[in-house]
JSON list of C-alpha atoms in Angstrom, two decimals:
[
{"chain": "N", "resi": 1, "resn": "UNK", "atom": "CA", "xyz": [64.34, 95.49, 112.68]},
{"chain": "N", "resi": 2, "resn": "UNK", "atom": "CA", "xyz": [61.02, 97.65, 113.56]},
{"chain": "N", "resi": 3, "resn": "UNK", "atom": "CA", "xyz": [62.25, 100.67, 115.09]},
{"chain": "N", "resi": 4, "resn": "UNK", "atom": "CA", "xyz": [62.98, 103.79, 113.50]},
{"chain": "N", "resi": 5, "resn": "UNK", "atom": "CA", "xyz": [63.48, 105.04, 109.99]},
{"chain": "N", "resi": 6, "resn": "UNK", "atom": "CA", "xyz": [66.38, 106.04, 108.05]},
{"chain": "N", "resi": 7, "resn": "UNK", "atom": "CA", "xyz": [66.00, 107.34, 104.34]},
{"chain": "N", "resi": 8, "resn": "UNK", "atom": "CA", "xyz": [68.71, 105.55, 102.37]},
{"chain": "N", "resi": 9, "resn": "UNK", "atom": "CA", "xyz": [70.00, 106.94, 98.92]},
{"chain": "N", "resi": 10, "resn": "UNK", "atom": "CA", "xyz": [71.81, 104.04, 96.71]},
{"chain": "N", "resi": 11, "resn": "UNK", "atom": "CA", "xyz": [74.52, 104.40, 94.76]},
{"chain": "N", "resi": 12, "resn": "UNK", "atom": "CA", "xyz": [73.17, 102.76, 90.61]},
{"chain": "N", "resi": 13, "resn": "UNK", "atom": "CA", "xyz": [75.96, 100.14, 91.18]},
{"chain": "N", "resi": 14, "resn": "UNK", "atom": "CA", "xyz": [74.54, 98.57, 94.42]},
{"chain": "N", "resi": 15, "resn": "UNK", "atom": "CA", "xyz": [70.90, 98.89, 93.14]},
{"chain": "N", "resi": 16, "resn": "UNK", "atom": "CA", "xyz": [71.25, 95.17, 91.95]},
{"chain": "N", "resi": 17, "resn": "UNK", "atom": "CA", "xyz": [71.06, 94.35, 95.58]},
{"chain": "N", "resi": 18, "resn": "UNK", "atom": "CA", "xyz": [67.88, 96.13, 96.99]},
{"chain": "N", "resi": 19, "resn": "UNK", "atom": "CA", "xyz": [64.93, 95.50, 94.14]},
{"chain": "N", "resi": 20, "resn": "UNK", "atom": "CA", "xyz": [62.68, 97.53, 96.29]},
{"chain": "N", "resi": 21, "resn": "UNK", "atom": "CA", "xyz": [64.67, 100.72, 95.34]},
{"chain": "N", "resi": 22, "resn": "UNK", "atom": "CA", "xyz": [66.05, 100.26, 91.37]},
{"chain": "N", "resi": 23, "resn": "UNK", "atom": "CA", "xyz": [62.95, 102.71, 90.47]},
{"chain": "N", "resi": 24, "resn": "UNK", "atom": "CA", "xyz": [64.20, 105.36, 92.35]},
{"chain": "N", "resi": 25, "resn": "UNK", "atom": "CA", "xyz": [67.59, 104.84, 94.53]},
{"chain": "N", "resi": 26, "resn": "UNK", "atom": "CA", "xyz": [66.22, 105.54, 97.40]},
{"chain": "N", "resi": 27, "resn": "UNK", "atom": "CA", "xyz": [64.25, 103.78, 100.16]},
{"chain": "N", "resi": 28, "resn": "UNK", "atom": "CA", "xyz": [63.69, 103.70, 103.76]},
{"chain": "N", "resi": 29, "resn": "UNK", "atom": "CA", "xyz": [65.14, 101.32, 106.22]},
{"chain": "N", "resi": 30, "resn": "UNK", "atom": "CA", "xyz": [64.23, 100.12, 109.54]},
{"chain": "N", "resi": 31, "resn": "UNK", "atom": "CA", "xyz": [66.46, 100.55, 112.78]},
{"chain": "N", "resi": 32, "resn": "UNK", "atom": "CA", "xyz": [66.89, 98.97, 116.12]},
{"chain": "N", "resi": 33, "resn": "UNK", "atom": "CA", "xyz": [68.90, 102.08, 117.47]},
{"chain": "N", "resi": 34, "resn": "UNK", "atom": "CA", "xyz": [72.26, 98.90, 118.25]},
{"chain": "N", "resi": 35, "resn": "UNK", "atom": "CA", "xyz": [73.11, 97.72, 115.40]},
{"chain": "N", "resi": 36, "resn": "UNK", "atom": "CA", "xyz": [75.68, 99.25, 113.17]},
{"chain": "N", "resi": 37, "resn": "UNK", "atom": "CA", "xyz": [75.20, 100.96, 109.63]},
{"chain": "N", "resi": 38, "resn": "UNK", "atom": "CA", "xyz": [76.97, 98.62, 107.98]},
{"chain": "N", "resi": 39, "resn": "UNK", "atom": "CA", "xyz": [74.54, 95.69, 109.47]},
{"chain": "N", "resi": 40, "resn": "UNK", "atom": "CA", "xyz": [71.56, 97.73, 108.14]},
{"chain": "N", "resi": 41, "resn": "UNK", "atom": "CA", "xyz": [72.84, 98.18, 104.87]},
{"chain": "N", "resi": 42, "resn": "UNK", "atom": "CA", "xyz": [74.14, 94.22, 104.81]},
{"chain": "N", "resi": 43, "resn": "UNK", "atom": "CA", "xyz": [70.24, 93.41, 105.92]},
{"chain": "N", "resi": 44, "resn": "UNK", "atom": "CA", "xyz": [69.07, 95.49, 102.97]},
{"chain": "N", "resi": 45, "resn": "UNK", "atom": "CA", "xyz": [71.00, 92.89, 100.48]},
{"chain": "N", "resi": 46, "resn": "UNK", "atom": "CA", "xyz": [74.14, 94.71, 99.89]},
{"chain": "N", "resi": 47, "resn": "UNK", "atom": "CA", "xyz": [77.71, 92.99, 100.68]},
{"chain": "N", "resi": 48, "resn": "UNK", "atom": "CA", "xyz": [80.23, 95.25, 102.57]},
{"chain": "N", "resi": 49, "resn": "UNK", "atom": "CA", "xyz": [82.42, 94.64, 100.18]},
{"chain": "N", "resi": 50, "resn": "UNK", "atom": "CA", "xyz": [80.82, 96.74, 97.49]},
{"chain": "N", "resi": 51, "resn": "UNK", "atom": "CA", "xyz": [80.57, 99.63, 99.70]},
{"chain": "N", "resi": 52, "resn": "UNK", "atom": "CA", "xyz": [82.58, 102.77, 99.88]},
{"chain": "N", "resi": 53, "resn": "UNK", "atom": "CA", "xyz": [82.31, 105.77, 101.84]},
{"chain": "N", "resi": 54, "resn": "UNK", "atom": "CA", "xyz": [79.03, 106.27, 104.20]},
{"chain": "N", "resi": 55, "resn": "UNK", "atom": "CA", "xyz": [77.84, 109.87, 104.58]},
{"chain": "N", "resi": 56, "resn": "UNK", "atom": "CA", "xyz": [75.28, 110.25, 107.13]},
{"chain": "N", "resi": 57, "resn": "UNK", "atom": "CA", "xyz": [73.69, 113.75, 106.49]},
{"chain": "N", "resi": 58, "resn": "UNK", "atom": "CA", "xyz": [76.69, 115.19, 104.55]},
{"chain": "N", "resi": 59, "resn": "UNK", "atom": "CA", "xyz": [79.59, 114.00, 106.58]},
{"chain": "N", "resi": 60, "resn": "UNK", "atom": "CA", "xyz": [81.40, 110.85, 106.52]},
{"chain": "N", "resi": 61, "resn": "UNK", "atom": "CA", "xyz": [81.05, 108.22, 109.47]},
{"chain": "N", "resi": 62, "resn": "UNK", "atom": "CA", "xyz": [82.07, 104.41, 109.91]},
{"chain": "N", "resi": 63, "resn": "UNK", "atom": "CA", "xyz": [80.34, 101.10, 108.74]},
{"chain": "N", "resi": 64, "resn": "UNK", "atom": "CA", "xyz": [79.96, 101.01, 112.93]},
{"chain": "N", "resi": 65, "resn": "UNK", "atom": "CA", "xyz": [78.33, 104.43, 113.32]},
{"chain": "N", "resi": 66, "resn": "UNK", "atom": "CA", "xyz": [75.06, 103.20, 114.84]},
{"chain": "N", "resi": 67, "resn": "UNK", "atom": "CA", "xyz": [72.31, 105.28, 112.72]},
{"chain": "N", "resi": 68, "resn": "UNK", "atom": "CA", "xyz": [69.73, 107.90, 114.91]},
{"chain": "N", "resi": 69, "resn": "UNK", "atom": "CA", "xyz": [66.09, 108.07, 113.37]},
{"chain": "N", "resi": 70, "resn": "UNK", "atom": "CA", "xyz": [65.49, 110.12, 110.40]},
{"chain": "N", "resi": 71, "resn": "UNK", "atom": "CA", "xyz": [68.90, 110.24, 109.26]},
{"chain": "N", "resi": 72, "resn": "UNK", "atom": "CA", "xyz": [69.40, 110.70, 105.55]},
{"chain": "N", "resi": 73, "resn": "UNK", "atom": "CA", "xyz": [72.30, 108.18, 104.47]},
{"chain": "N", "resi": 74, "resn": "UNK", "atom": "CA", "xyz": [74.38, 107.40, 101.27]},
{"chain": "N", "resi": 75, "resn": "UNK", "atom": "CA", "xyz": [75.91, 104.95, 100.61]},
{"chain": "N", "resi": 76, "resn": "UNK", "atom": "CA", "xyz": [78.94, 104.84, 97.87]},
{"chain": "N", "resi": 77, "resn": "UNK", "atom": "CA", "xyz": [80.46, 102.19, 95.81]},
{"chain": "N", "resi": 78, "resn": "UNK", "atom": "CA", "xyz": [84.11, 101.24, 96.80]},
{"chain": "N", "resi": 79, "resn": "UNK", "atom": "CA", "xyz": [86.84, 103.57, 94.78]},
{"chain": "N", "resi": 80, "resn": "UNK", "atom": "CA", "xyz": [88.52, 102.25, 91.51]},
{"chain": "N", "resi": 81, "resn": "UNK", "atom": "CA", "xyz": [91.53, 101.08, 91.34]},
{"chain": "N", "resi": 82, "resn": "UNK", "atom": "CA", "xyz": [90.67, 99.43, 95.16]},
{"chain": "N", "resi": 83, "resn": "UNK", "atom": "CA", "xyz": [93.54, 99.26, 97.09]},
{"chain": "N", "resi": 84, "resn": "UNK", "atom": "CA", "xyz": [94.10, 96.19, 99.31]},
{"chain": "N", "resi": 85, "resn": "UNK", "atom": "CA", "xyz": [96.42, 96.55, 102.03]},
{"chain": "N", "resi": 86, "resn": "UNK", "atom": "CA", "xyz": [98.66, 94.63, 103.96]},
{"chain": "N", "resi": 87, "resn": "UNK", "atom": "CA", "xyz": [99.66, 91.46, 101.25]},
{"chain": "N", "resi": 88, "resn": "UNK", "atom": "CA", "xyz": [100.57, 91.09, 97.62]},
{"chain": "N", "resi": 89, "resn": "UNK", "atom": "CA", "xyz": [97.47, 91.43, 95.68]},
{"chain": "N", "resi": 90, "resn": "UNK", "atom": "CA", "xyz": [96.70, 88.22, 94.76]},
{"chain": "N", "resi": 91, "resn": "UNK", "atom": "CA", "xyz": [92.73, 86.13, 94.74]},
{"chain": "N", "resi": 92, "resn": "UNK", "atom": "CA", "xyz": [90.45, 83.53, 95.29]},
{"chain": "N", "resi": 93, "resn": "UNK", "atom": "CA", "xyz": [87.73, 82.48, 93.45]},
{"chain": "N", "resi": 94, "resn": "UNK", "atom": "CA", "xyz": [84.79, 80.27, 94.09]},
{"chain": "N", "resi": 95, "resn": "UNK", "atom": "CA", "xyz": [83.90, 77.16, 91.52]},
{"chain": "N", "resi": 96, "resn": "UNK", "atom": "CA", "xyz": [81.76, 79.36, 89.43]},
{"chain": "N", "resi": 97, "resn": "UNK", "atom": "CA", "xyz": [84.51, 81.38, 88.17]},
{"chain": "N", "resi": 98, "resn": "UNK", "atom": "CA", "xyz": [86.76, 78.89, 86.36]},
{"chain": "N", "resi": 99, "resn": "UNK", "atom": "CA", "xyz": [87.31, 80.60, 82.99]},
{"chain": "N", "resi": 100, "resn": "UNK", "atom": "CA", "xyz": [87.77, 84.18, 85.31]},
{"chain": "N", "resi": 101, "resn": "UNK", "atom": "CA", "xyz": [90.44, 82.07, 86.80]},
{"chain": "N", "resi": 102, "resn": "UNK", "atom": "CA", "xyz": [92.13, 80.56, 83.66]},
{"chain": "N", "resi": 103, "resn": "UNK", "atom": "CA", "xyz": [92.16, 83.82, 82.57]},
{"chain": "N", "resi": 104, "resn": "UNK", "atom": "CA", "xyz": [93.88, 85.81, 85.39]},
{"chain": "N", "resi": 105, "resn": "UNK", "atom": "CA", "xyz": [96.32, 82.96, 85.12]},
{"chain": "N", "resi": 106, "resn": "UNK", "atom": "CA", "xyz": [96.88, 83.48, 81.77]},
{"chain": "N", "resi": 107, "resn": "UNK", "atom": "CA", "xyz": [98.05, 87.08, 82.63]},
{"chain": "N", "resi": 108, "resn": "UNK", "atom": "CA", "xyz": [100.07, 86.34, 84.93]},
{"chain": "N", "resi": 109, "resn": "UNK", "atom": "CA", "xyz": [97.55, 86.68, 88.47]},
{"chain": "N", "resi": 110, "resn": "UNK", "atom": "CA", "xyz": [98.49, 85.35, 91.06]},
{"chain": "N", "resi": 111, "resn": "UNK", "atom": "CA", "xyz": [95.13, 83.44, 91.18]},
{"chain": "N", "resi": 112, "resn": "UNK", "atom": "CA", "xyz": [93.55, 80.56, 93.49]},
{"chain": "N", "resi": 113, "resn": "UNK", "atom": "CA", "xyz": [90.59, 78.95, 92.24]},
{"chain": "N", "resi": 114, "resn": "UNK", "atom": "CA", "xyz": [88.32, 76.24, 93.92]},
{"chain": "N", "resi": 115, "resn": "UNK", "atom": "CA", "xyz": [87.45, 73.44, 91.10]},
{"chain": "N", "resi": 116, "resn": "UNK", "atom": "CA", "xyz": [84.63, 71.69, 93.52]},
{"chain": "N", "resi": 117, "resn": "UNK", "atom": "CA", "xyz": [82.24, 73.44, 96.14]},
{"chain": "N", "resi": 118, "resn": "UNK", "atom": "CA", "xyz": [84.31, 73.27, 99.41]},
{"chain": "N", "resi": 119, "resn": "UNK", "atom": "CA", "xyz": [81.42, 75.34, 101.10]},
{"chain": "N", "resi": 120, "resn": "UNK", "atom": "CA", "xyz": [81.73, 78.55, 102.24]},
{"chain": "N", "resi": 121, "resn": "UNK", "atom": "CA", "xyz": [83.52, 78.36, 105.41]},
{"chain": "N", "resi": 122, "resn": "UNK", "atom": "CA", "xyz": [86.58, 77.05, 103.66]},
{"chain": "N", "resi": 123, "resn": "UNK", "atom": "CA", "xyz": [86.38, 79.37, 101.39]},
{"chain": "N", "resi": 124, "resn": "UNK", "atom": "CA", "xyz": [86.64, 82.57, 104.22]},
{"chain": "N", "resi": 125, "resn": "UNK", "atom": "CA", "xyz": [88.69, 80.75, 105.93]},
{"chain": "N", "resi": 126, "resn": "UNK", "atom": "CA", "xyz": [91.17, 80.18, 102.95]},
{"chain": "N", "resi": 127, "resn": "UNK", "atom": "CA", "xyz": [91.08, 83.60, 102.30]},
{"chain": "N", "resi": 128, "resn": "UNK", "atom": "CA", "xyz": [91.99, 84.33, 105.24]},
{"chain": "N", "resi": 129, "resn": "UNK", "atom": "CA", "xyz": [94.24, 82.58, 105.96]},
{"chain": "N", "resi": 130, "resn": "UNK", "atom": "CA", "xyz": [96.53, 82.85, 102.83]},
{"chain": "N", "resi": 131, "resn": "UNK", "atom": "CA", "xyz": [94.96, 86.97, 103.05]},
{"chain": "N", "resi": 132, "resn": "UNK", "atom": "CA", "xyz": [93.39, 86.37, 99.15]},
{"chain": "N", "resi": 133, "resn": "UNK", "atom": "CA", "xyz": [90.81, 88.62, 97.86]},
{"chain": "N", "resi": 134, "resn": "UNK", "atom": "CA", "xyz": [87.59, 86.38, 97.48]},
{"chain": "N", "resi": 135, "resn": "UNK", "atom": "CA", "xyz": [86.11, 86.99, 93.80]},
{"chain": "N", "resi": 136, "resn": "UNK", "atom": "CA", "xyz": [82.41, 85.21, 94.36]},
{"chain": "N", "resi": 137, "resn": "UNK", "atom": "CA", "xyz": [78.75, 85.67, 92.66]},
{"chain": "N", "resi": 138, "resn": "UNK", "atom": "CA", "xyz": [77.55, 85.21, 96.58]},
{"chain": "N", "resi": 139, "resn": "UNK", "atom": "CA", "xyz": [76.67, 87.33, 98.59]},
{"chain": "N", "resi": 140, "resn": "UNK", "atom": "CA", "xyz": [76.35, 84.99, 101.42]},
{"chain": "N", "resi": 141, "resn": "UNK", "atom": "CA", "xyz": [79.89, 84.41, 101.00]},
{"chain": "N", "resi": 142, "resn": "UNK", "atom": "CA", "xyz": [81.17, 88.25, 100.85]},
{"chain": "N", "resi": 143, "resn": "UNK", "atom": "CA", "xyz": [79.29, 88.75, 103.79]},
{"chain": "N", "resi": 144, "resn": "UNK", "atom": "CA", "xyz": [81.38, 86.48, 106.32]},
{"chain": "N", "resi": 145, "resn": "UNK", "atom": "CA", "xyz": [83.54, 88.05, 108.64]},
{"chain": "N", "resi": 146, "resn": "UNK", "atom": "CA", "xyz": [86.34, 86.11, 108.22]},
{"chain": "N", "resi": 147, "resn": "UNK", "atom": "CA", "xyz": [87.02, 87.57, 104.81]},
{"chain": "N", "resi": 148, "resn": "UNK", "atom": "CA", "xyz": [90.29, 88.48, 103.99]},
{"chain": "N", "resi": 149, "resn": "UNK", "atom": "CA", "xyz": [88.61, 90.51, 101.24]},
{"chain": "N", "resi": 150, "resn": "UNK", "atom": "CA", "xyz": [86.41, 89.86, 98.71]},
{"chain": "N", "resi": 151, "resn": "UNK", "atom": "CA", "xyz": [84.29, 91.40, 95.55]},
{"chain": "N", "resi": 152, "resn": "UNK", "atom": "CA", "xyz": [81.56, 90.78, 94.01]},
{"chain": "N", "resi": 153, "resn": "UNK", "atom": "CA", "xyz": [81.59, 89.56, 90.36]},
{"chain": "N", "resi": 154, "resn": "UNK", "atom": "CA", "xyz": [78.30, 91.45, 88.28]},
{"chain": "N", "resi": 155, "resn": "UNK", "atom": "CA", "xyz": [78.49, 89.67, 85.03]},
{"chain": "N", "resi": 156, "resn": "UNK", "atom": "CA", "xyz": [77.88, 86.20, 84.11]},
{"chain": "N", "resi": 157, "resn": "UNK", "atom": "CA", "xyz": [80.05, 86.39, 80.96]},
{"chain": "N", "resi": 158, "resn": "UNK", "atom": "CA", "xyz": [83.58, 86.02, 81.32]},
{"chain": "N", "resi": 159, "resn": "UNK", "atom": "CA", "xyz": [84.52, 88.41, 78.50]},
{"chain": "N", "resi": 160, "resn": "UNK", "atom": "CA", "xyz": [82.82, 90.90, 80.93]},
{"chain": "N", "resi": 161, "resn": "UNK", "atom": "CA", "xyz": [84.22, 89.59, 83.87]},
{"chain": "N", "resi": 162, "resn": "UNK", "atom": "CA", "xyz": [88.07, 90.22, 83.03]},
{"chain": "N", "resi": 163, "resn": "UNK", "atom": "CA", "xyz": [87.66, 93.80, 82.27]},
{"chain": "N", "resi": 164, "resn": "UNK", "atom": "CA", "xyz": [85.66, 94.53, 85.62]},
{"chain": "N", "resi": 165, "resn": "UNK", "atom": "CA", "xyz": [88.60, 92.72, 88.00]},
{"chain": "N", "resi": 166, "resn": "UNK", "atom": "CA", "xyz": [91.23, 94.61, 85.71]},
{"chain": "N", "resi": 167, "resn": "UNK", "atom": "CA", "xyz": [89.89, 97.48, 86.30]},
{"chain": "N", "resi": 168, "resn": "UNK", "atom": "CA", "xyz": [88.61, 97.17, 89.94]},
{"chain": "N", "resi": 169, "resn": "UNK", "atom": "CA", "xyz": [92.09, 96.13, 91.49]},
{"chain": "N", "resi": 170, "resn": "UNK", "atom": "CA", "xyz": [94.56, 96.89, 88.73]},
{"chain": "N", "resi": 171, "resn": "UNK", "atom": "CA", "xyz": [96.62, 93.69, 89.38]},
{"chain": "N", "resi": 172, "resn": "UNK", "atom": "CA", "xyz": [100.49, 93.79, 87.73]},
{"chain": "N", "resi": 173, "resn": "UNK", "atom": "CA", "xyz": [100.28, 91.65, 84.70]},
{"chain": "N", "resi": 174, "resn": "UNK", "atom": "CA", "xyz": [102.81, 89.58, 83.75]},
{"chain": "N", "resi": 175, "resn": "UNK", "atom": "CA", "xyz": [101.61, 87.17, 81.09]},
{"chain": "N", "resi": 176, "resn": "UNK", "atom": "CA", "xyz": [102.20, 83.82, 80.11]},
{"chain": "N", "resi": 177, "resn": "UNK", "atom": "CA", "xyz": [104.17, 83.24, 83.46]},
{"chain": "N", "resi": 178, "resn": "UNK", "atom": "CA", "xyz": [101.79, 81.16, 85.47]},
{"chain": "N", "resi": 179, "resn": "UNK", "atom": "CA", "xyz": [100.25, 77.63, 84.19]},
{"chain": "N", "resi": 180, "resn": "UNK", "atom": "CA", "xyz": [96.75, 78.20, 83.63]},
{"chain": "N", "resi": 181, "resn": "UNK", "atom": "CA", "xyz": [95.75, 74.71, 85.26]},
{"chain": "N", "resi": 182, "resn": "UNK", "atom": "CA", "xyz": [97.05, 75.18, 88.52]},
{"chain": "N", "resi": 183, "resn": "UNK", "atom": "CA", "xyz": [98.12, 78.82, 89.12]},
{"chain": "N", "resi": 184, "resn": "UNK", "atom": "CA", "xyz": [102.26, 77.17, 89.32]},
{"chain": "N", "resi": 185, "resn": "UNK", "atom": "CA", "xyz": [105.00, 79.30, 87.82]},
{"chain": "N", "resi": 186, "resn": "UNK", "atom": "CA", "xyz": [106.28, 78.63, 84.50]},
{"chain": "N", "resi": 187, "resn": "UNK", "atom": "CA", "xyz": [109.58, 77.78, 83.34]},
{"chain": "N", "resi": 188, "resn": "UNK", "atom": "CA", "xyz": [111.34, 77.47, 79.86]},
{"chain": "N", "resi": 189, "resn": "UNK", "atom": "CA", "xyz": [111.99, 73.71, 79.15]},
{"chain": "N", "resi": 190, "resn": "UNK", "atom": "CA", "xyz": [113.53, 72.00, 76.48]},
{"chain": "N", "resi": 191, "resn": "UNK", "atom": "CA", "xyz": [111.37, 69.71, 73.46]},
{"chain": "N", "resi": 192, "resn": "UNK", "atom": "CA", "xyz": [113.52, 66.65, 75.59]},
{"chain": "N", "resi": 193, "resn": "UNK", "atom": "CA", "xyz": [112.16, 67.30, 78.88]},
{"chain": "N", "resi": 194, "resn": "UNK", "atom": "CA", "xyz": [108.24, 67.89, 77.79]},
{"chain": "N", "resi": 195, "resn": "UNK", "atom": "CA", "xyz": [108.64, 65.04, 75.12]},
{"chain": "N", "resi": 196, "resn": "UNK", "atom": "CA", "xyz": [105.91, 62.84, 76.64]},
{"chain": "N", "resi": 197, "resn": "UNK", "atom": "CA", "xyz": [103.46, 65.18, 76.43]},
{"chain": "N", "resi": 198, "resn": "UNK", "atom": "CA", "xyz": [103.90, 65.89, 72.41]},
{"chain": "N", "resi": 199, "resn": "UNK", "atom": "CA", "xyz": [102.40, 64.22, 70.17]},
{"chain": "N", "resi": 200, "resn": "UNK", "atom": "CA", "xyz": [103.89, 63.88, 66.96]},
{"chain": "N", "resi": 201, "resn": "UNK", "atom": "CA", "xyz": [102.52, 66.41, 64.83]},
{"chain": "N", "resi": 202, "resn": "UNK", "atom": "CA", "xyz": [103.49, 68.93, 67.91]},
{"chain": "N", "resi": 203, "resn": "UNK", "atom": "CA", "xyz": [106.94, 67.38, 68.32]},
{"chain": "N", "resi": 204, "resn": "UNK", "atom": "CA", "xyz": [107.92, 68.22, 64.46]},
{"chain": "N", "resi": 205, "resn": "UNK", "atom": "CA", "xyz": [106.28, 71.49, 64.14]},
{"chain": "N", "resi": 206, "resn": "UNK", "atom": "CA", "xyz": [107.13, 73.00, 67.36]},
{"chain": "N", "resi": 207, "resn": "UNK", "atom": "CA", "xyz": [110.64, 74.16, 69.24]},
{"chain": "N", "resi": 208, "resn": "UNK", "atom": "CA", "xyz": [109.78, 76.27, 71.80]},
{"chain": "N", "resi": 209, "resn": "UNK", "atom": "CA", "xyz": [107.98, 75.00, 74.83]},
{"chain": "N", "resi": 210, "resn": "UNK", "atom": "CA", "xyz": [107.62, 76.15, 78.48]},
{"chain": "N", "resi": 211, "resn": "UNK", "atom": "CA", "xyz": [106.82, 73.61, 81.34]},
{"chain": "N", "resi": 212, "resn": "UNK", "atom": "CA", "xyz": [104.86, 74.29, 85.02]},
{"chain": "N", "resi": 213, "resn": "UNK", "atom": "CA", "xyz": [107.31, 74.58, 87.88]},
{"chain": "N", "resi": 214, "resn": "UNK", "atom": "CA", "xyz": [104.33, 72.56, 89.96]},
{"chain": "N", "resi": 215, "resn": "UNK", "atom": "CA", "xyz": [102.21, 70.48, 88.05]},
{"chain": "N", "resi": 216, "resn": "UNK", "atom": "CA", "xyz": [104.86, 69.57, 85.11]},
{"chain": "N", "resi": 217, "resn": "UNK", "atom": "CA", "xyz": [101.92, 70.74, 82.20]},
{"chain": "N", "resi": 218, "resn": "UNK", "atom": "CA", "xyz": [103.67, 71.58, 79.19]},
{"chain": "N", "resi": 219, "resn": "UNK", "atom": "CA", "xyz": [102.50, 74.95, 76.99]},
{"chain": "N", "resi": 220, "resn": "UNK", "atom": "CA", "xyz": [103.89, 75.90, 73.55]},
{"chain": "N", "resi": 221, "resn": "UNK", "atom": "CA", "xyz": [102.02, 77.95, 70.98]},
{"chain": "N", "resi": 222, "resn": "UNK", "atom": "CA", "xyz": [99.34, 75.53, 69.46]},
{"chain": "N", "resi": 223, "resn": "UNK", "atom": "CA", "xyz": [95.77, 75.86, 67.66]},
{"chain": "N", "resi": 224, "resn": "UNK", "atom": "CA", "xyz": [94.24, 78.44, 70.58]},
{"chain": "N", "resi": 225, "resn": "UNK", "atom": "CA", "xyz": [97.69, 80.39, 70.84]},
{"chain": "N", "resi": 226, "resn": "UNK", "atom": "CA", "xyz": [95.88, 83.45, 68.75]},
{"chain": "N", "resi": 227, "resn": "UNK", "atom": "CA", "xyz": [92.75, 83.45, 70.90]},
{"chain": "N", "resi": 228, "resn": "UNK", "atom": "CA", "xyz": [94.84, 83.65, 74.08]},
{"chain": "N", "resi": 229, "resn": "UNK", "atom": "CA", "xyz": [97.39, 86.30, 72.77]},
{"chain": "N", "resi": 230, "resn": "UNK", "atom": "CA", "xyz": [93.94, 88.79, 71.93]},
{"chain": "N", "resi": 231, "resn": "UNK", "atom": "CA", "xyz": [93.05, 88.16, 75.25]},
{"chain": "N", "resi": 232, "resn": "UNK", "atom": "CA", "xyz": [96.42, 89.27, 76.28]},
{"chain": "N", "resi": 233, "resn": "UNK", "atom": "CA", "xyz": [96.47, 92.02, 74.27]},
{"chain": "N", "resi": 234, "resn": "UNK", "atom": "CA", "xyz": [93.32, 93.50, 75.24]},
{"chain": "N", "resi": 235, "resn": "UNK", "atom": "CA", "xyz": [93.67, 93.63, 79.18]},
{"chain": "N", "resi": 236, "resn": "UNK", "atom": "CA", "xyz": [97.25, 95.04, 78.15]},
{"chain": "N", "resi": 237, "resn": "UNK", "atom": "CA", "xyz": [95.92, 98.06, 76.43]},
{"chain": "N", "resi": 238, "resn": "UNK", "atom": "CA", "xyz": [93.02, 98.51, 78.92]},
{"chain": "N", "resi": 239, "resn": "UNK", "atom": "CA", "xyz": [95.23, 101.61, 80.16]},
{"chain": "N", "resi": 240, "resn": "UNK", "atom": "CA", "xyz": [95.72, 103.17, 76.52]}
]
């Protein structure tokens, strides 16, 4: 684009996107006078997925308002809690987000998760199709069309990961319900019907054991139970 300007004011969270404007929020963006807002801001860096409302001097318009020259514009991060509409909440996440994942599971998240790089296509098109909210660290990704829905994951660190998708979507937790390996239900089982999983120091000191609905795994409280129940704990009090 090498038509008009627009002056475009940032909201902090989205300044990770644009370099060019971290120093001050603001910068000025090129327009063709056809293509959409929401294509200029996407060409800027930023994934429609992190956006919110769009003011265009003052008053609210559509990603598909098609800007005019010297228009001032702002552009807002997406509300939290973000509502999704139209399915059970429920997500996707690319191969870099395998501990996210575990974790989700762990609380009870209805949570698909992608253990090898099945490209980017399958991933849209799996959310899509099974209408998943795609949790990625690319923005190539969040920017396909065929989305279902999608957000983008800031941290690195899982420990800071949890909190943001907690608070982002506020998902219903229901932990310990959902085997951590493959996302299956779980159900209570007896120390008979996990028995070749045990070994023997787990078969004597333990009673109570719980077994996945679709991938058979067996869980009881071992070494790491104490680890997992903090986690637990702490996205259960997040509300507090």
């Amino acid at each position: 684009m090498n038509g008009p300007e627009i002056h475009v004011e940032l909201a902090p969270e989205l300044l990770i996107f644009v370099p060019q404007a971290r120093s001050t929020g603001t910068l000025k963006a090129a327009t063709d006078g056809v293509s959409s807002l929401g294509h200029v801001i996407e060409s800027l860096g930023v994934p429609l997925t992190e956006v919110g409302a769009l003011l265009v001097d003052g008053r609210e318009v559509p990603a598909s308002h098609v800007p005019a020259a010297g228009e001032s514009v702002t552009v807002r991060t997406v509300d939290h809690p973000q509502r999704v509409p139209g399915a059970p909440l429920r997500f996707l996440l690319d191969v870099h987000l395998g501990t996210l994942a575990r974790r989700l599971r762990l609380l009870g998240v209805d949570t698909a998760y992608e253990s090898t790089d099945i490209g980017d296509p399958a991933l849209a098109a799996r959310s899509a199709a099974e209408q998943r909210v795609m949790l990625s660290r690319d923005r190539g990704l969040l920017r396909r069309r065929e989305l279902w829905a999608g957000a983008f994951v800031y941290s690195t660190r899982p420990e800071e990961q949890l909190p943001y998708v907690l608070d982002r979507f506020r998902p219903e937790l229901r932990p310990w319900t959902r085997c951590t390996a493959c996302n299956g239900m779980l159900r209570p089982a007896s120390k008979e019907e996990v028995a070749d999983q045990l070994k023997g120091g787990t078969h004597r000191t333990y009673d109570v054991f719980a077994r996945c609905a679709a991938c058979g795994r067996a869980y009881w409280k071992g070494a790491h139970h104490d680890q997992l129940e903090a986690i637990v704990e702490r996205a259960l009090n997040r509300g507090d």
